[in-house]
Amino acid sequence: MKRLTAAFTVCLMAGAPTWADPVEDTLVLNGETEIVTRTDAPPASADAFDEVISGWLFRGDETREMQMDDFDNPGMIFVEQAEDSWNTAEGDAGKSCADCHGASEEMAGVRPVYPKWNDEAGEVRSLEMQINDCRENRMEAEPWKYTGNEMVNMTALLASVSRGMPMNVASDGPAQETWEQGKELYYTRFGQLELACANCHEDNYGRMIRADHLSQGHINGFPVYRLKNTKLNAVHGRFKGCVRDTRAETFAPGSPEFVALELYVATRGNGLGVEGPSVRN
Amino acid sequence: MQLTRRDAILMGAGAALVVGLPLRAFAVTGDEAIAAFTGGAEVSEGDIKLTAPEIAENGNTVPIEVSSDSAAEIMVLAMGNPEPAVATFKFGPLAASRSASTRIRLAGTQDVVAIAKLEDGSFVKASSTVKVTIGGCGG
Amino acid sequence: MAEGVKPRVKVPKSAAAGEAIVIKTLISHKMESGQRKDDEGNVIPRSIINRFTCDFNGENIIDITLEPAISTNPYLEFEATVPEEGEFKFTWYDDDGSVYEDSKKISIE
């Protein structure tokens, strides 16, 4: 294992760290809305960082530009598809999302506070869980697959109407126990490579991993349109990919572990603007 | 240090990065496509500009732009792709400029070439090397 | 018709007579290159948008041949001259014979 770790370190060092550092740039959406991509670290990550930096600042010029205009951002195709879905009645109750919630823009302010404690259910809920709760109990429709297209598109719509609002997820009160679980997971080494989230995104952000740069791992940009697979990717899908890359058995999207991790990771980036759907590598 | 297969794979990945090894090149097919477009006419430097990133973060989506003052048609080729043809832009009477942008796939580090057929029937060429990086995590 | 294909175009609502305007188009399409293999090792057949045209009041602006090297969700940007009030017509041609169309009106300031 020591030999492996050594080889891994060699790879980390092989790239030129000069262009791994975050760039100086300002994210202005459609020439109008400025989005906070760099700000003082919130309490959850103040021990690790002086300031929190959005993954947007770790991307190349062309990728950053693609996110600055709603037409250039391919993720917005899926927001439009979700908008159709928002206004379409489904399920035995014959209701659409719009029947209860009004226009999708009315949901501005929802994305920044999720995952969030739900008193009635007695649990912390991700946005996906809340959407499926609506589908099953209010619409009497089939729940969506946790990281399926319909779900990720809907979360993109809900993120898009909150773009520019600062992430503001609560870690205290009834959510604290789940938050502590998430923190525990964040610092636990997994897999044959024995890597914790913190090893890459706290200890080595700004450095290269193979030919790519490591960000601080904030989730204010999710869901993310990745150039790699040219579709929207959910945050639990990213978690799964990361854990898999440590050569571990991963938790399932929607599992209590990933919900706890999402809660914790979200609070580490409190203060960064909502960007979803963002564009990343 | 004793080298295991895993070490070799990991280090190989690192080495390939440093050297920037190109993938297989199919230059012959690209040249054939050029010959078909030009009818074998001479291709010189001139009124054609190709804008492409020096380093593409992902070969799946690489933004490019072609522009010219007097092109009737512009053909774009990715010389290292298994099929080098990318697109051909024909400008009509209401084109306000002889320019266009799109996003293309590159199978690896290679030369992207734009060949314009100008209104006077001559051919000009521009070329740009695009380095395609491999991903970091599950890239 | 390929599934979930949806064209988007961005054109200003008005322009001065003779003005050059920027047009952006995007269509949701997989652009299956014919180079990929499925889990069983079989080649996934090519299925792409192979041609795009844009006309204004029946006169051509641009006619583009697209190959499998064009990215998923093809994006095209170009410039058009607007001589008079009228309508832009956008047409995408799919390998499977489907034709997707969109149009946008523009007025003269």
XYZ file of C-alpha atoms in Angstrom:
529
model
C 0.000 0.000 0.000
C 2.878 2.355 0.728
C 4.232 1.802 -2.754
C 0.841 2.578 -4.241
C 0.494 5.753 -2.282
C 3.962 6.765 -3.425
C 3.015 6.224 -7.054
C -0.157 8.194 -6.519
C 1.863 11.068 -5.104
C 4.171 10.938 -8.120
C 1.110 11.410 -10.314
C -0.090 14.296 -8.228
C 3.237 16.006 -8.706
C 3.616 15.177 -12.403
C 1.358 17.963 -13.590
C 2.476 21.546 -13.555
C 0.856 23.067 -10.490
C 1.059 26.524 -12.056
C -2.293 26.269 -13.811
C -3.933 24.215 -11.098
C -4.446 27.225 -8.900
C -7.827 28.898 -9.009
C -7.992 31.826 -11.427
C -8.963 35.398 -10.694
C -12.298 35.920 -12.398
C -15.828 37.137 -11.732
C -18.876 35.058 -12.567
C -21.558 37.268 -14.045
C -24.570 35.438 -15.360
C -26.114 36.722 -18.622
C -24.304 40.010 -18.070
C -26.605 40.719 -15.103
C -26.326 38.542 -12.027
C -23.024 38.423 -10.190
C -22.501 35.161 -8.356
C -20.228 34.859 -5.326
C -17.450 32.389 -6.200
C -14.998 33.333 -3.443
C -15.804 34.393 0.098
C -14.694 34.070 3.726
C -14.910 30.498 4.946
C -18.079 29.756 6.936
C -17.791 28.133 10.408
C -18.008 24.569 8.999
C -14.811 24.946 6.972
C -13.050 27.843 8.725
C -10.510 25.419 10.253
C -9.569 24.192 6.786
C -9.730 27.285 4.590
C -9.316 31.051 4.868
C -11.746 31.469 2.038
C -14.024 29.138 0.163
C -13.627 28.987 -3.608
C -16.176 27.729 -6.109
C -15.177 24.930 -8.473
C -15.897 27.403 -11.287
C -12.604 29.181 -10.544
C -10.685 25.928 -11.018
C -11.900 25.459 -14.611
C -10.406 26.627 -17.892
C -11.413 29.816 -19.745
C -13.718 28.113 -22.246
C -15.500 26.081 -19.593
C -16.035 29.121 -17.358
C -17.367 31.113 -20.279
C -19.862 28.407 -21.171
C -21.550 28.898 -17.797
C -21.828 32.667 -18.063
C -24.653 32.694 -20.578
C -27.859 30.678 -20.308
C -27.856 29.967 -24.004
C -24.265 28.757 -24.065
C -24.822 26.576 -20.993
C -25.975 23.170 -22.265
C -27.345 22.384 -18.789
C -30.156 24.842 -19.459
C -31.670 22.436 -22.037
C -32.512 20.179 -19.134
C -33.868 23.056 -17.072
C -36.294 23.711 -19.928
C -37.310 20.053 -19.957
C -37.948 20.230 -16.204
C -40.019 23.377 -16.701
C -42.345 21.376 -18.969
C -42.497 18.686 -16.317
C -43.171 21.296 -13.590
C -46.328 22.382 -15.413
C -47.569 18.884 -16.318
C -50.103 17.092 -14.104
C -49.090 13.567 -13.150
C -50.338 10.872 -10.785
C -53.743 9.935 -9.391
C -54.268 13.311 -7.709
C -54.105 14.947 -11.148
C -51.748 17.662 -9.923
C -48.670 19.303 -11.339
C -45.916 20.914 -9.287
C -47.288 24.279 -10.416
C -50.758 23.522 -9.005
C -49.390 23.777 -5.459
C -46.253 25.876 -5.866
C -47.138 28.290 -8.680
C -44.479 29.293 -11.195
C -41.071 27.637 -10.824
C -39.585 31.057 -9.997
C -41.623 30.959 -6.778
C -39.171 28.326 -5.576
C -36.313 30.834 -5.410
C -34.648 30.422 -2.029
C -35.387 26.711 -1.651
C -32.182 25.259 -3.133
C -29.813 27.284 -0.895
C -31.220 25.809 2.349
C -31.230 22.117 1.377
C -30.547 19.520 2.767
C -32.842 20.617 5.576
C -34.405 19.157 8.722
C -38.019 18.076 8.213
C -39.874 18.194 11.520
C -42.812 16.054 10.488
C -40.623 13.291 9.079
C -38.038 13.635 11.848
C -35.147 13.507 9.390
C -32.825 15.626 7.300
C -34.066 15.690 3.743
C -32.299 16.399 0.500
C -34.124 18.261 -2.247
C -34.553 14.961 -4.077
C -36.252 13.388 -1.053
C -38.606 16.348 -0.786
C -39.440 16.167 -4.502
C -40.273 12.479 -4.215
C -42.339 13.179 -1.094
C -44.391 15.622 -3.175
C -44.706 13.096 -5.982
C -45.834 10.241 -3.777
C -48.017 12.025 -1.255
C -49.346 15.126 -2.960
C -49.415 14.005 -6.617
C -49.906 10.310 -5.904
C -47.376 9.595 -8.629
C -44.471 7.171 -8.848
C -41.302 8.465 -7.198
C -38.405 9.268 -9.512
C -35.117 7.382 -9.446
C -32.801 9.329 -7.120
C -30.250 10.271 -9.773
C -32.455 9.590 -12.823
C -32.849 12.168 -15.589
C -36.238 13.500 -14.472
C -34.990 14.032 -10.928
C -31.693 15.654 -11.819
C -33.456 17.900 -14.346
C -35.960 19.005 -11.692
C -33.199 19.792 -9.202
C -31.525 21.813 -11.976
C -34.713 23.839 -12.448
C -34.952 24.473 -8.703
C -31.287 25.448 -8.538
C -31.564 27.701 -11.596
C -34.237 29.915 -10.023
C -31.991 30.420 -6.967
C -28.811 31.221 -8.851
C -26.771 33.904 -7.159
C -28.380 33.363 -3.761
C -25.832 32.309 -1.134
C -25.833 28.705 0.072
C -27.244 28.802 3.591
C -27.630 25.269 4.930
C -28.201 24.852 8.679
C -25.872 22.572 10.638
C -27.316 23.174 14.089
C -30.508 22.317 15.968
C -32.152 19.042 14.998
C -29.885 18.731 11.934
C -26.735 18.625 14.045
C -26.632 14.864 14.620
C -26.841 14.156 10.872
C -24.294 16.906 10.235
C -21.854 15.237 12.648
C -22.325 11.943 10.793
C -21.543 13.705 7.538
C -18.425 15.253 9.030
C -17.288 11.840 10.250
C -17.702 10.438 6.718
C -15.829 13.395 5.216
C -12.732 12.594 7.262
C -12.948 8.789 6.976
C -10.480 7.148 4.608
C -12.159 4.734 2.200
C -11.040 2.161 -0.322
C -7.799 0.554 -1.354
C -6.306 3.994 -1.900
C -7.294 4.959 1.644
C -8.512 8.396 0.741
C -10.949 10.589 2.606
C -12.792 13.481 0.954
C -10.473 15.758 2.931
C -7.278 14.234 1.464
C -8.093 15.610 -1.971
C -10.417 18.546 -1.412
C -8.952 19.974 1.801
C -5.275 18.947 1.817
C -4.620 19.134 -1.917
C -7.040 21.539 -3.574
C -5.320 23.592 -6.219
C -2.971 20.693 -6.998
C -3.125 18.321 -9.934
C -4.568 14.823 -9.816
C -3.345 13.283 -13.040
C -4.136 16.009 -15.576
C -6.909 17.601 -13.612
C -7.005 20.090 -10.796
C -8.587 19.451 -7.452
C -11.164 21.927 -6.242
C -12.299 22.467 -2.679
C -15.193 20.149 -3.461
C -18.084 22.519 -2.835
C -21.512 21.581 -4.127
C -23.016 25.016 -4.811
C -22.780 24.268 -8.554
C -24.841 21.082 -8.566
C -26.333 19.639 -10.597
C -23.345 19.931 -12.902
C -23.275 19.675 -16.688
C -20.044 17.766 -17.276
C -18.237 18.088 -20.584
C -17.092 14.535 -20.041
C -20.499 12.865 -20.180
C -22.474 15.785 -21.657
C -25.316 15.521 -19.192
C -26.378 16.798 -15.792
C -24.795 15.039 -12.839
C -26.349 14.887 -9.384
C -24.316 15.518 -6.252
C -24.792 11.944 -4.996
C -23.619 10.719 -8.398
C -20.423 12.728 -7.881
C -20.004 11.367 -4.347
C -20.410 7.850 -5.715
C -17.794 8.509 -8.394
C -15.346 9.901 -5.843
C -15.754 6.973 -3.456
C -15.466 4.532 -6.358
C -12.218 6.221 -7.389
C -10.759 5.409 -3.970
C -11.441 1.784 -4.968
C -14.098 1.316 -2.336
C -17.592 -0.094 -2.351
C -19.663 3.060 -2.494
C -22.805 4.109 -0.681
C -25.917 4.332 -2.826
C -27.279 7.661 -4.080
C -30.060 8.648 -1.701
C -28.605 6.592 1.167
C -28.617 8.106 4.671
C -24.803 8.254 4.496
C -24.788 10.388 1.352
C -27.592 12.621 2.653
C -25.512 13.255 5.797
C -22.408 13.878 3.686
C -24.328 16.253 1.425
C -25.555 18.189 4.456
C -22.031 18.524 5.828
C -20.389 19.371 2.495
C -23.097 21.952 1.738
C -22.364 23.794 5.002
C -18.641 23.894 4.171
C -19.573 26.054 1.186
C -22.161 28.278 2.870
C -21.837 31.764 1.431
C -20.967 30.660 -2.105
C -23.656 31.491 -4.652
C -25.928 28.817 -6.085
C -24.684 28.058 -9.617
C -26.656 25.001 -10.723
C -26.725 23.948 -13.443
C -23.016 24.769 -13.597
C -20.570 23.645 -16.303
C -17.546 21.619 -15.282
C -15.065 19.239 -16.823
C 11.503 0.293 -5.037
C 9.969 -2.822 -6.424
C 7.644 -2.063 -9.297
C 4.281 -3.728 -9.295
C 1.877 -3.745 -12.218
C -0.280 -1.165 -10.488
C 2.669 1.125 -9.947
C 3.556 0.779 -13.598
C 0.046 1.701 -14.675
C -0.137 4.668 -12.350
C 3.301 5.920 -13.265
C 2.624 5.309 -16.925
C -0.376 7.595 -16.672
C 1.838 10.254 -15.142
C 4.533 9.816 -17.772
C 2.072 10.035 -20.639
C 0.960 13.332 -19.208
C 4.419 14.772 -19.105
C 5.268 13.675 -22.633
C 1.825 14.558 -23.946
C 1.712 11.470 -26.131
C -0.630 11.917 -29.072
C -3.105 9.181 -29.869
C -2.850 7.356 -33.168
C -2.784 9.682 -36.136
C -4.784 9.016 -39.294
C -3.184 11.781 -41.326
C -3.702 9.973 -44.622
C -7.460 10.039 -44.297
C -7.341 13.702 -43.318
C -5.186 14.499 -46.346
C -7.615 12.589 -48.526
C -10.484 14.668 -47.190
C -8.521 17.833 -47.952
C -7.774 16.617 -51.476
C -11.458 15.870 -52.042
C -12.397 19.386 -50.863
C -9.762 21.217 -52.895
C -9.739 18.940 -55.934
C -5.993 18.761 -55.482
C -5.539 22.543 -55.833
C -2.707 24.250 -53.997
C -3.499 25.332 -50.434
C -1.674 28.400 -49.125
C -1.727 30.562 -46.023
C -4.084 33.510 -46.112
C -7.536 34.736 -45.306
C -8.611 32.125 -42.776
C -8.477 32.168 -39.004
C -9.073 29.238 -36.685
C -9.586 29.864 -32.971
C -9.255 26.850 -30.690
C -8.055 26.441 -27.101
C -4.413 25.545 -26.593
C -5.493 23.104 -23.911
C -8.949 21.536 -23.949
C -10.219 20.467 -20.558
C -12.183 17.661 -22.126
C -11.974 16.279 -25.645
C -15.734 15.716 -25.705
C -16.603 19.403 -25.934
C -13.992 21.699 -27.475
C -15.177 25.150 -28.610
C -13.774 26.337 -31.949
C -14.370 29.291 -34.250
C -13.527 29.822 -37.904
C -13.535 33.173 -39.672
C -12.510 34.674 -42.968
C -13.282 37.826 -44.971
C -13.872 36.169 -48.306
C -14.593 32.464 -47.791
C -17.466 30.835 -49.634
C -16.996 27.617 -47.699
C -14.906 26.487 -44.737
C -14.131 22.859 -43.945
C -12.892 21.855 -40.483
C -10.902 18.683 -39.868
C -9.581 17.024 -36.740
C -6.547 15.297 -38.196
C -6.133 12.810 -35.346
C -9.733 11.648 -35.091
C -10.697 8.210 -36.430
C -12.895 10.147 -38.864
C -11.165 13.495 -39.461
C -14.167 15.334 -40.949
C -15.782 17.706 -38.430
C -18.021 20.138 -40.333
C -18.309 22.198 -43.493
C -19.787 25.687 -43.344
C -21.258 27.136 -46.581
C -22.107 30.809 -46.373
C -25.239 32.077 -48.131
C -26.065 35.564 -49.459
C -27.383 36.738 -46.062
C -24.375 35.648 -44.006
C -23.202 38.838 -42.277
C -19.717 37.421 -41.820
C -17.846 34.398 -42.998
C -17.526 33.109 -39.473
C -19.062 30.395 -37.317
C -18.532 28.724 -33.941
C -19.297 25.225 -32.732
C -18.184 22.593 -30.203
C -16.313 19.531 -31.359
C -14.950 16.159 -30.214
C -11.237 15.478 -30.266
C -10.008 11.919 -29.695
C -6.737 13.220 -28.238
C -4.051 15.859 -28.616
C -3.878 16.739 -32.307
C -3.987 19.379 -35.046
C -7.313 20.939 -35.957
C -7.303 22.290 -39.502
C -9.602 24.772 -41.247
C -9.515 25.056 -45.031
C -11.395 27.835 -46.750
C -12.462 27.992 -50.346
C -12.336 31.710 -51.099
C -14.661 33.527 -53.494
C -11.881 33.695 -56.094
C -11.695 29.877 -56.091
C -8.373 29.629 -54.251
C -7.825 27.630 -51.055
C -6.227 28.734 -47.792
C -5.520 26.857 -44.608
C -5.071 27.489 -40.888
C -4.066 24.956 -38.284
C -4.004 24.807 -34.511
C -2.655 22.194 -32.117
C -5.067 21.395 -29.301
C -3.789 19.519 -26.282
C -6.490 17.303 -24.847
C -6.037 16.505 -21.182
C -7.148 13.260 -19.646
C -9.488 13.537 -16.708
C -8.488 13.336 -13.086
C -11.173 11.244 -11.456
C -12.665 8.491 -13.546
C -11.768 10.792 -16.421
C -37.508 10.675 -34.480
C -34.748 10.465 -31.922
C -36.001 10.880 -28.364
C -36.075 14.198 -26.498
C -34.834 16.332 -29.385
C -35.552 19.967 -28.679
C -34.233 22.913 -30.686
C -33.316 26.237 -29.075
C -32.454 29.398 -30.963
C -31.442 32.857 -29.810
C -32.234 35.748 -32.123
C -32.775 39.411 -31.205
C -36.423 40.526 -31.450
C -35.545 43.531 -33.568
C -32.672 45.012 -35.576
C -31.892 48.019 -37.761
C -32.319 47.401 -41.509
C -29.086 45.947 -42.871
C -27.693 45.240 -39.393
C -25.552 42.197 -38.680
C -26.884 40.097 -35.798
C -25.520 37.091 -33.921
C -27.597 33.915 -34.003
C -27.010 31.026 -31.613
C -28.613 27.602 -31.954
C -28.528 24.473 -29.835
C -30.411 21.237 -30.268
C -30.594 18.458 -27.702
C -29.275 15.398 -29.531
C -26.968 12.554 -28.552
C -24.904 12.744 -31.758
C -24.036 9.048 -31.468
C -20.752 8.919 -33.350
C -20.728 5.301 -34.511
C -17.338 4.949 -32.778
C -18.629 3.753 -29.431
C -19.332 0.222 -28.262
C -22.004 -0.992 -25.879
C -21.360 -3.166 -22.804
C -21.343 -6.301 -24.977
C -18.761 -4.894 -27.336
C -21.134 -4.209 -30.233
C -20.675 -0.958 -32.123
C -23.492 1.486 -31.365
C -24.706 2.624 -34.800
C -24.107 6.214 -35.847
C -27.091 8.508 -35.334
C -26.391 12.211 -35.756
C -27.774 15.485 -37.040
C -25.939 15.661 -40.357
C -27.044 19.036 -41.714
C -28.266 22.384 -40.462
C -29.584 25.291 -42.498
C -30.719 28.785 -41.623
C -32.708 30.939 -44.053
C -34.301 34.359 -43.820
C -37.379 35.072 -45.948
C -36.314 32.230 -48.238
C -32.706 33.383 -48.677
C -29.878 31.317 -47.243
C -27.606 32.471 -44.416
C -25.660 29.317 -43.738
C -25.721 25.643 -44.710
C -23.634 23.391 -42.483
C -22.640 19.756 -42.923
C -22.144 18.138 -39.522
C -20.034 15.028 -38.947
C -19.829 12.670 -35.947
C -17.062 14.866 -34.480
C -19.650 17.502 -33.517
C -20.337 17.334 -29.755
C -23.511 16.097 -28.116
C -26.224 18.794 -28.156
C -24.814 20.544 -31.261
C -24.133 24.237 -30.761
C -23.817 26.570 -33.735
C -23.204 30.304 -33.757
C -23.024 32.589 -36.812
C -23.936 36.067 -38.054
C -26.792 37.136 -40.313
C -27.673 40.322 -42.146
C -31.245 41.503 -41.629
C -32.312 43.423 -44.753
C -35.981 43.728 -43.803
C -38.637 42.524 -41.406
C -39.234 38.809 -41.680
C -38.713 35.329 -40.349
C -35.712 33.130 -39.762
C -36.194 29.460 -40.475
C -33.943 26.901 -38.827
C -33.799 23.284 -39.991
C -31.898 20.322 -38.549
C -31.683 17.053 -40.525
C -31.352 13.783 -38.588
C -29.679 10.604 -39.917
C -32.969 8.799 -39.262
C -34.798 11.032 -41.732
C -36.398 13.272 -39.094
C -36.387 17.005 -39.721
C -36.600 19.429 -36.800
C -37.658 23.004 -37.451
C -37.885 26.246 -35.578
C -38.566 29.816 -36.664
C -38.152 33.294 -35.219
C -39.607 36.594 -36.367
C -37.621 39.815 -36.317
C -38.871 43.371 -36.689
C -37.062 46.457 -37.964
C -36.353 49.218 -35.463
